[in-house]
Amino acid sequence: MTQWISSVVGRTAASGGLCTLAVLAGISGYHVPAAALLVIALLISILSVWDTVRAAEGLRDVCVSARSGDLSRRARAAGPRELSAVAKDLNLAFAAISERLDAFALEKSHLEALVLGMPDALLATDARGRIVLANPAAERVTGTSYRVMSGKHILEILREHQLADLVDRALAGGDVGEAEIPVLREQQLVLRATAAPVRRGEGPTAGTIIILRDVTEVKHLEQVRADFVANVSHELRTPLTSIRGFVETLLDGAMNDPDTCRRFLTILDRDTERLARLINDLMDLSKLEASGSLPPFERVDLFEVAAETVALLGVRAAEKSIRVENAIEPDLPAVWGNPDMLQQVLYNLIENGIKYTPEGGEIKLTAIAKDGFVTVSCSDTGIGIPAHALPRIFERFYRVDRTRSRDLGGTGLGLALVKHAVERQGGTVTVESTVGQGSVFRFTVPLARSEG
């Protein structure tokens, strides 16, 4: 009897009803006293309540864990049918939320990587113009660590009212604004600023996103290009105008006078030579600046290249009684470069020295190997270069004295060619000069690879 009651209680508790108990009693053919039925009913009620409480506690524990951020726990599908259904639905909901949170976390990681890796400065502000987010690139253009920007007003980071006005317009009108903002520092920067509003649905503007792009180099290159076009046009126009004028004069009858004709033809020959030299220099400069056009490198004996270059310019130096000395040691270690480019560098430096060194002067080539490089020096006893002109001396078409340079047949590209040729071979070029005493040009070139 005891075993039967236990069995019935267990099954009845599982099914959860007195009707089931009565059916089981009838099927078994047993006569169960009313008192026993009451005890059984009481036990069933207690077990049912206990099972319900356990299921509810399980649901509560899972909800508490979820509230603290742990969505990995799952509710046990037990207890009354309704609670079991709630547990299953809750588990499905938590699984869906976990998937969405994982997706959001991945998206957040992508956005963080994007913001941190952006080459442009990014600043996010709240509705009052105070910074809530900044990336490392912002440090480069503002001069302030991006880690300490949070909470500061945009004017505390960049004291540029043009930028603050851009942010205010974005906050007030909700429009995207752009402006170029010069920033005064040790070296002036030009920033292209873009401010876009951040909205919460259809509500008011909640903040702004500011992008600051450093366009200083772009502006410089645009100015260099404009100057280059203007200078090329001028340099080409001058000899062409001269050639056209003398040709017209000859055609008008001057060619019938032998002396005049010879004088004019001599001038025409000089101008056409200058024009050809200018075009050749432009082509050489274009080749050096073009990517992928670098000629092959090899082991180069600088002493031999220098000796050949000095011989090429020997006649021009002799015309001014200028002594050109190749003092490079014959046993100098070989360098790694292109022999034609190195000869062009030496040729332009020596030729430049001949132009600006008075008669009876001296030009000397020396070289020393140190720290993986050979430093070549070309010194002269010329007129020298003013201190204010030294930073620009390697610019294309830059001349300290334009009239004197043209009279000497210069194109204004010789030193620019030197700079590009040296840098394309992995070296650097510098100049020191004192007005009235002369100049020293130095350039480096890497030592050749191992003798093997």
Short mmCIF file of N, CA, C and O in Angstrom, two decimals, residues 319-413:
data_model
loop_
_atom_site.label_atom_id
_atom_site.label_comp_id
_atom_site.label_asym_id
_atom_site.label_seq_id
_atom_site.Cartn_x
_atom_site.Cartn_y
_atom_site.Cartn_z
N GLU A 319 88.40 78.67 -68.66
CA GLU A 319 88.01 79.97 -69.22
C GLU A 319 87.99 81.06 -68.14
O GLU A 319 88.20 82.23 -68.45
N LYS A 320 87.75 80.66 -66.88
CA LYS A 320 87.73 81.62 -65.78
C LYS A 320 88.93 81.44 -64.86
O LYS A 320 88.97 82.01 -63.76
N SER A 321 89.89 80.66 -65.32
CA SER A 321 91.09 80.40 -64.52
C SER A 321 90.75 79.86 -63.14
O SER A 321 91.37 80.22 -62.12
N ILE A 322 89.74 79.00 -63.09
CA ILE A 322 89.32 78.40 -61.82
C ILE A 322 89.93 77.00 -61.72
O ILE A 322 89.87 76.22 -62.67
N ARG A 323 90.52 76.71 -60.59
CA ARG A 323 91.15 75.42 -60.35
C ARG A 323 90.14 74.47 -59.73
O ARG A 323 89.59 74.75 -58.67
N VAL A 324 89.90 73.36 -60.39
CA VAL A 324 88.99 72.33 -59.87
C VAL A 324 89.82 71.13 -59.46
O VAL A 324 90.48 70.50 -60.30
N GLU A 325 89.79 70.82 -58.17
CA GLU A 325 90.64 69.74 -57.64
C GLU A 325 89.77 68.56 -57.19
O GLU A 325 88.84 68.72 -56.42
N ASN A 326 90.12 67.38 -57.68
CA ASN A 326 89.48 66.15 -57.22
C ASN A 326 90.34 65.56 -56.10
O ASN A 326 91.31 64.84 -56.36
N ALA A 327 89.96 65.88 -54.85
CA ALA A 327 90.73 65.41 -53.70
C ALA A 327 90.12 64.16 -53.08
O ALA A 327 90.45 63.81 -51.94
N ILE A 328 89.24 63.48 -53.81
CA ILE A 328 88.68 62.23 -53.31
C ILE A 328 89.75 61.14 -53.39
O ILE A 328 90.43 61.00 -54.41
N GLU A 329 89.91 60.39 -52.31
CA GLU A 329 90.94 59.35 -52.26
C GLU A 329 90.62 58.22 -53.24
O GLU A 329 89.47 57.76 -53.31
N PRO A 330 91.61 57.75 -54.00
CA PRO A 330 91.37 56.66 -54.95
C PRO A 330 90.91 55.37 -54.28
O PRO A 330 90.22 54.56 -54.91
N ASP A 331 91.32 55.14 -53.01
CA ASP A 331 90.94 53.91 -52.33
C ASP A 331 89.66 54.07 -51.49
O ASP A 331 89.38 53.25 -50.60
N LEU A 332 88.87 55.10 -51.76
CA LEU A 332 87.62 55.30 -51.07
C LEU A 332 86.69 54.10 -51.33
O LEU A 332 86.60 53.63 -52.47
N PRO A 333 86.03 53.56 -50.31
CA PRO A 333 85.13 52.42 -50.54
C PRO A 333 84.06 52.74 -51.59
O PRO A 333 83.60 53.88 -51.70
N ALA A 334 83.69 51.73 -52.34
CA ALA A 334 82.67 51.91 -53.38
C ALA A 334 81.32 52.24 -52.74
O ALA A 334 81.03 51.84 -51.62
N VAL A 335 80.50 52.99 -53.47
CA VAL A 335 79.18 53.35 -53.01
C VAL A 335 78.13 52.60 -53.82
O VAL A 335 78.44 52.01 -54.87
N TRP A 336 76.89 52.60 -53.31
CA TRP A 336 75.81 51.89 -53.98
C TRP A 336 74.85 52.93 -54.58
O TRP A 336 74.14 53.63 -53.88
N GLY A 337 74.86 53.04 -55.90
CA GLY A 337 74.01 54.03 -56.56
C GLY A 337 74.05 53.85 -58.06
O GLY A 337 74.48 52.81 -58.58
N ASN A 338 73.60 54.87 -58.74
CA ASN A 338 73.60 54.86 -60.20
C ASN A 338 74.70 55.80 -60.69
O ASN A 338 74.68 56.99 -60.34
N PRO A 339 75.64 55.32 -61.50
CA PRO A 339 76.77 56.18 -61.90
C PRO A 339 76.34 57.41 -62.67
O PRO A 339 76.94 58.49 -62.51
N ASP A 340 75.33 57.30 -63.53
CA ASP A 340 74.89 58.47 -64.30
C ASP A 340 74.28 59.53 -63.39
O ASP A 340 74.53 60.74 -63.56
N MET A 341 73.47 59.08 -62.41
CA MET A 341 72.87 60.04 -61.49
C MET A 341 73.93 60.71 -60.62
O MET A 341 73.87 61.92 -60.35
N LEU A 342 74.92 59.94 -60.17
CA LEU A 342 75.99 60.52 -59.35
C LEU A 342 76.82 61.50 -60.16
O LEU A 342 77.23 62.56 -59.65
N GLN A 343 77.06 61.18 -61.42
CA GLN A 343 77.80 62.12 -62.26
C GLN A 343 77.00 63.41 -62.49
O GLN A 343 77.56 64.51 -62.50
N GLN A 344 75.68 63.26 -62.64
CA GLN A 344 74.83 64.44 -62.80
C GLN A 344 74.88 65.32 -61.56
O GLN A 344 74.93 66.56 -61.66
N VAL A 345 74.89 64.70 -60.37
CA VAL A 345 74.98 65.47 -59.13
C VAL A 345 76.30 66.25 -59.08
O VAL A 345 76.32 67.46 -58.83
N LEU A 346 77.41 65.55 -59.32
CA LEU A 346 78.72 66.22 -59.27
C LEU A 346 78.85 67.28 -60.36
O LEU A 346 79.39 68.36 -60.12
N TYR A 347 78.32 66.99 -61.55
CA TYR A 347 78.41 67.93 -62.67
C TYR A 347 77.67 69.23 -62.31
O TYR A 347 78.20 70.34 -62.51
N ASN A 348 76.45 69.11 -61.77
CA ASN A 348 75.67 70.31 -61.43
C ASN A 348 76.32 71.11 -60.31
O ASN A 348 76.30 72.34 -60.34
N LEU A 349 76.88 70.42 -59.31
CA LEU A 349 77.52 71.14 -58.21
C LEU A 349 78.77 71.87 -58.67
O LEU A 349 79.00 73.03 -58.32
N ILE A 350 79.59 71.19 -59.47
CA ILE A 350 80.82 71.84 -59.97
C ILE A 350 80.47 72.98 -60.92
O ILE A 350 81.05 74.07 -60.86
N GLU A 351 79.51 72.73 -61.83
CA GLU A 351 79.11 73.78 -62.77
C GLU A 351 78.55 74.98 -62.03
O GLU A 351 78.84 76.14 -62.38
N ASN A 352 77.77 74.74 -60.99
CA ASN A 352 77.23 75.83 -60.19
C ASN A 352 78.36 76.62 -59.53
O ASN A 352 78.32 77.85 -59.46
N GLY A 353 79.38 75.89 -59.04
CA GLY A 353 80.52 76.57 -58.44
C GLY A 353 81.28 77.41 -59.44
O GLY A 353 81.72 78.53 -59.12
N ILE A 354 81.45 76.91 -60.67
CA ILE A 354 82.14 77.67 -61.70
C ILE A 354 81.39 78.96 -62.03
O ILE A 354 81.99 80.02 -62.21
N LYS A 355 80.05 78.88 -62.09
CA LYS A 355 79.25 80.06 -62.43
C LYS A 355 79.42 81.17 -61.40
O LYS A 355 79.52 82.36 -61.75
N TYR A 356 79.44 80.80 -60.12
CA TYR A 356 79.38 81.81 -59.07
C TYR A 356 80.71 82.00 -58.33
O TYR A 356 80.72 82.57 -57.24
N THR A 357 81.80 81.51 -58.93
CA THR A 357 83.13 81.74 -58.36
C THR A 357 83.88 82.71 -59.26
O THR A 357 83.97 82.49 -60.48
N PRO A 358 84.42 83.79 -58.70
CA PRO A 358 85.17 84.76 -59.52
C PRO A 358 86.41 84.12 -60.15
O PRO A 358 86.86 83.03 -59.74
N GLU A 359 86.95 84.76 -61.13
CA GLU A 359 88.16 84.27 -61.81
C GLU A 359 89.29 84.08 -60.81
O GLU A 359 89.48 84.86 -59.89
N GLY A 360 90.01 82.98 -61.03
CA GLY A 360 91.13 82.67 -60.15
C GLY A 360 90.72 81.92 -58.89
O GLY A 360 91.58 81.67 -58.03
N GLY A 361 89.46 81.57 -58.78
CA GLY A 361 88.98 80.88 -57.59
C GLY A 361 89.30 79.39 -57.62
O GLY A 361 90.03 78.89 -58.49
N GLU A 362 88.74 78.67 -56.67
CA GLU A 362 89.04 77.24 -56.53
C GLU A 362 87.80 76.46 -56.13
O GLU A 362 86.97 76.92 -55.35
N ILE A 363 87.69 75.26 -56.68
CA ILE A 363 86.62 74.32 -56.34
C ILE A 363 87.28 73.01 -55.96
O ILE A 363 88.19 72.54 -56.67
N LYS A 364 86.83 72.41 -54.87
CA LYS A 364 87.51 71.21 -54.37
C LYS A 364 86.48 70.14 -53.99
O LYS A 364 85.48 70.42 -53.33
N LEU A 365 86.75 68.90 -54.41
CA LEU A 365 85.92 67.76 -54.07
C LEU A 365 86.63 66.89 -53.05
O LEU A 365 87.80 66.52 -53.25
N THR A 366 85.92 66.56 -51.95
CA THR A 366 86.47 65.65 -50.95
C THR A 366 85.37 64.65 -50.56
O THR A 366 84.19 64.88 -50.82
N ALA A 367 85.78 63.56 -49.93
CA ALA A 367 84.80 62.55 -49.51
C ALA A 367 85.34 61.78 -48.32
O ALA A 367 86.56 61.58 -48.18
N ILE A 368 84.42 61.34 -47.45
CA ILE A 368 84.79 60.55 -46.28
C ILE A 368 83.71 59.51 -46.03
O ILE A 368 82.52 59.78 -46.19
N ALA A 369 84.14 58.29 -45.68
CA ALA A 369 83.21 57.20 -45.40
C ALA A 369 83.00 57.09 -43.89
O ALA A 369 83.97 57.06 -43.12
N LYS A 370 81.70 57.04 -43.46
CA LYS A 370 81.40 56.94 -42.04
C LYS A 370 79.97 56.47 -41.85
O LYS A 370 79.05 56.94 -42.54
N ASP A 371 79.78 55.52 -40.93
CA ASP A 371 78.45 55.06 -40.52
C ASP A 371 77.60 54.57 -41.69
O ASP A 371 76.41 54.87 -41.79
N GLY A 372 78.22 53.83 -42.60
CA GLY A 372 77.47 53.24 -43.69
C GLY A 372 77.21 54.15 -44.87
O GLY A 372 76.53 53.77 -45.83
N PHE A 373 77.73 55.38 -44.82
CA PHE A 373 77.54 56.33 -45.92
C PHE A 373 78.87 56.98 -46.29
O PHE A 373 79.81 57.02 -45.49
N VAL A 374 78.92 57.49 -47.51
CA VAL A 374 80.02 58.33 -47.93
C VAL A 374 79.48 59.75 -48.07
O VAL A 374 78.46 59.98 -48.73
N THR A 375 80.14 60.70 -47.41
CA THR A 375 79.75 62.10 -47.50
C THR A 375 80.70 62.81 -48.45
O THR A 375 81.92 62.84 -48.22
N VAL A 376 80.14 63.35 -49.52
CA VAL A 376 80.92 64.06 -50.54
C VAL A 376 80.72 65.55 -50.34
O VAL A 376 79.59 66.02 -50.19
N SER A 377 81.82 66.30 -50.34
CA SER A 377 81.75 67.76 -50.18
C SER A 377 82.28 68.43 -51.44
O SER A 377 83.31 68.02 -51.99
N CYS A 378 81.57 69.47 -51.89
CA CYS A 378 82.01 70.29 -53.01
C CYS A 378 82.08 71.72 -52.51
O CYS A 378 81.05 72.37 -52.30
N SER A 379 83.29 72.20 -52.26
CA SER A 379 83.49 73.55 -51.72
C SER A 379 84.03 74.48 -52.80
O SER A 379 84.74 74.05 -53.71
N ASP A 380 83.65 75.74 -52.70
CA ASP A 380 84.15 76.74 -53.67
C ASP A 380 84.48 78.02 -52.94
O ASP A 380 84.13 78.20 -51.76
N THR A 381 85.17 78.90 -53.62
CA THR A 381 85.53 80.21 -53.07
C THR A 381 84.72 81.30 -53.77
O THR A 381 85.23 82.37 -54.09
N GLY A 382 83.43 80.97 -54.00
CA GLY A 382 82.57 81.88 -54.75
C GLY A 382 81.99 83.01 -53.93
O GLY A 382 82.46 83.33 -52.83
N ILE A 383 80.90 83.59 -54.47
CA ILE A 383 80.31 84.78 -53.87
C ILE A 383 79.47 84.46 -52.65
O ILE A 383 79.13 85.34 -51.88
N GLY A 384 79.14 83.18 -52.46
CA GLY A 384 78.38 82.78 -51.28
C GLY A 384 76.88 82.98 -51.45
O GLY A 384 76.41 83.60 -52.42
N ILE A 385 76.14 82.46 -50.50
CA ILE A 385 74.67 82.52 -50.52
C ILE A 385 74.20 83.18 -49.24
O ILE A 385 74.62 82.78 -48.14
N PRO A 386 73.32 84.17 -49.31
CA PRO A 386 72.80 84.81 -48.10
C PRO A 386 72.06 83.80 -47.22
O PRO A 386 71.46 82.84 -47.71
N ALA A 387 72.08 84.02 -45.92
CA ALA A 387 71.46 83.08 -44.97
C ALA A 387 69.97 82.91 -45.23
O ALA A 387 69.44 81.80 -45.09
N HIS A 388 69.28 83.98 -45.62
CA HIS A 388 67.84 83.88 -45.82
C HIS A 388 67.47 83.01 -47.02
O HIS A 388 66.35 82.50 -47.11
N ALA A 389 68.43 82.82 -47.94
CA ALA A 389 68.15 82.04 -49.15
C ALA A 389 68.49 80.55 -48.99
O ALA A 389 68.06 79.75 -49.82
N LEU A 390 69.25 80.20 -47.95
CA LEU A 390 69.69 78.81 -47.80
C LEU A 390 68.54 77.80 -47.71
O LEU A 390 68.61 76.73 -48.33
N PRO A 391 67.46 78.09 -46.95
CA PRO A 391 66.38 77.08 -46.87
C PRO A 391 65.68 76.81 -48.20
O PRO A 391 65.05 75.77 -48.37
N ARG A 392 65.80 77.74 -49.17
CA ARG A 392 65.06 77.59 -50.43
C ARG A 392 65.97 77.30 -51.62
O ARG A 392 65.49 77.20 -52.75
N ILE A 393 67.23 77.12 -51.36
CA ILE A 393 68.19 77.04 -52.46
C ILE A 393 67.96 75.82 -53.36
O ILE A 393 68.33 75.83 -54.54
N PHE A 394 67.33 74.77 -52.83
CA PHE A 394 67.09 73.56 -53.62
C PHE A 394 65.70 73.53 -54.28
O PHE A 394 65.34 72.53 -54.88
N GLU A 395 64.96 74.63 -54.16
CA GLU A 395 63.65 74.69 -54.81
C GLU A 395 63.82 74.92 -56.31
O GLU A 395 64.75 75.59 -56.76
N ARG A 396 62.86 74.38 -57.06
CA ARG A 396 62.89 74.56 -58.50
C ARG A 396 62.69 76.04 -58.86
O ARG A 396 61.78 76.70 -58.36
N PHE A 397 63.56 76.53 -59.71
CA PHE A 397 63.52 77.89 -60.25
C PHE A 397 63.81 78.97 -59.21
O PHE A 397 63.65 80.15 -59.51
N TYR A 398 64.22 78.55 -58.01
CA TYR A 398 64.56 79.58 -57.04
C TYR A 398 65.95 80.14 -57.36
O TYR A 398 66.91 79.39 -57.58
N ARG A 399 66.04 81.47 -57.40
CA ARG A 399 67.33 82.12 -57.66
C ARG A 399 67.53 83.23 -56.64
O ARG A 399 66.59 83.99 -56.36
N VAL A 400 68.74 83.33 -56.12
CA VAL A 400 69.06 84.41 -55.20
C VAL A 400 69.07 85.73 -55.96
O VAL A 400 68.51 86.74 -55.53
N ASP A 401 69.69 85.73 -57.11
CA ASP A 401 69.77 86.90 -57.98
C ASP A 401 69.33 86.47 -59.37
O ASP A 401 70.10 85.86 -60.11
N ARG A 402 68.07 86.76 -59.72
CA ARG A 402 67.53 86.27 -60.99
C ARG A 402 68.28 86.82 -62.20
O ARG A 402 68.57 86.10 -63.15
N THR A 403 68.57 88.10 -62.16
CA THR A 403 69.24 88.71 -63.32
C THR A 403 70.61 88.09 -63.53
O THR A 403 70.98 87.72 -64.65
N ARG A 404 71.38 87.94 -62.46
CA ARG A 404 72.72 87.38 -62.57
C ARG A 404 72.65 85.92 -63.04
O ARG A 404 73.45 85.48 -63.88
N SER A 405 71.68 85.17 -62.54
CA SER A 405 71.54 83.76 -62.92
C SER A 405 71.26 83.63 -64.41
O SER A 405 71.81 82.77 -65.09
N ARG A 406 70.37 84.47 -64.93
CA ARG A 406 70.05 84.38 -66.35
C ARG A 406 71.24 84.78 -67.20
O ARG A 406 71.51 84.20 -68.25
N ASP A 407 71.97 85.80 -66.74
CA ASP A 407 73.15 86.23 -67.50
C ASP A 407 74.19 85.12 -67.56
O ASP A 407 74.93 84.99 -68.54
N LEU A 408 74.23 84.28 -66.50
CA LEU A 408 75.20 83.18 -66.46
C LEU A 408 74.66 81.91 -67.12
O LEU A 408 75.35 80.90 -67.16
N GLY A 409 73.43 81.98 -67.63
CA GLY A 409 72.88 80.84 -68.37
C GLY A 409 72.24 79.78 -67.50
O GLY A 409 72.03 78.67 -67.95
N GLY A 410 71.91 80.11 -66.25
CA GLY A 410 71.30 79.12 -65.38
C GLY A 410 69.82 78.93 -65.67
O GLY A 410 69.14 79.85 -66.10
N THR A 411 69.33 77.70 -65.42
CA THR A 411 67.91 77.40 -65.63
C THR A 411 67.12 77.43 -64.33
O THR A 411 65.89 77.40 -64.36
N GLY A 412 67.81 77.45 -63.20
CA GLY A 412 67.11 77.42 -61.93
C GLY A 412 66.69 76.03 -61.49
O GLY A 412 65.95 75.88 -60.52
N LEU A 413 67.17 75.01 -62.21
CA LEU A 413 66.78 73.64 -61.90
C LEU A 413 67.96 72.77 -61.46
O LEU A 413 67.75 71.63 -61.04
#
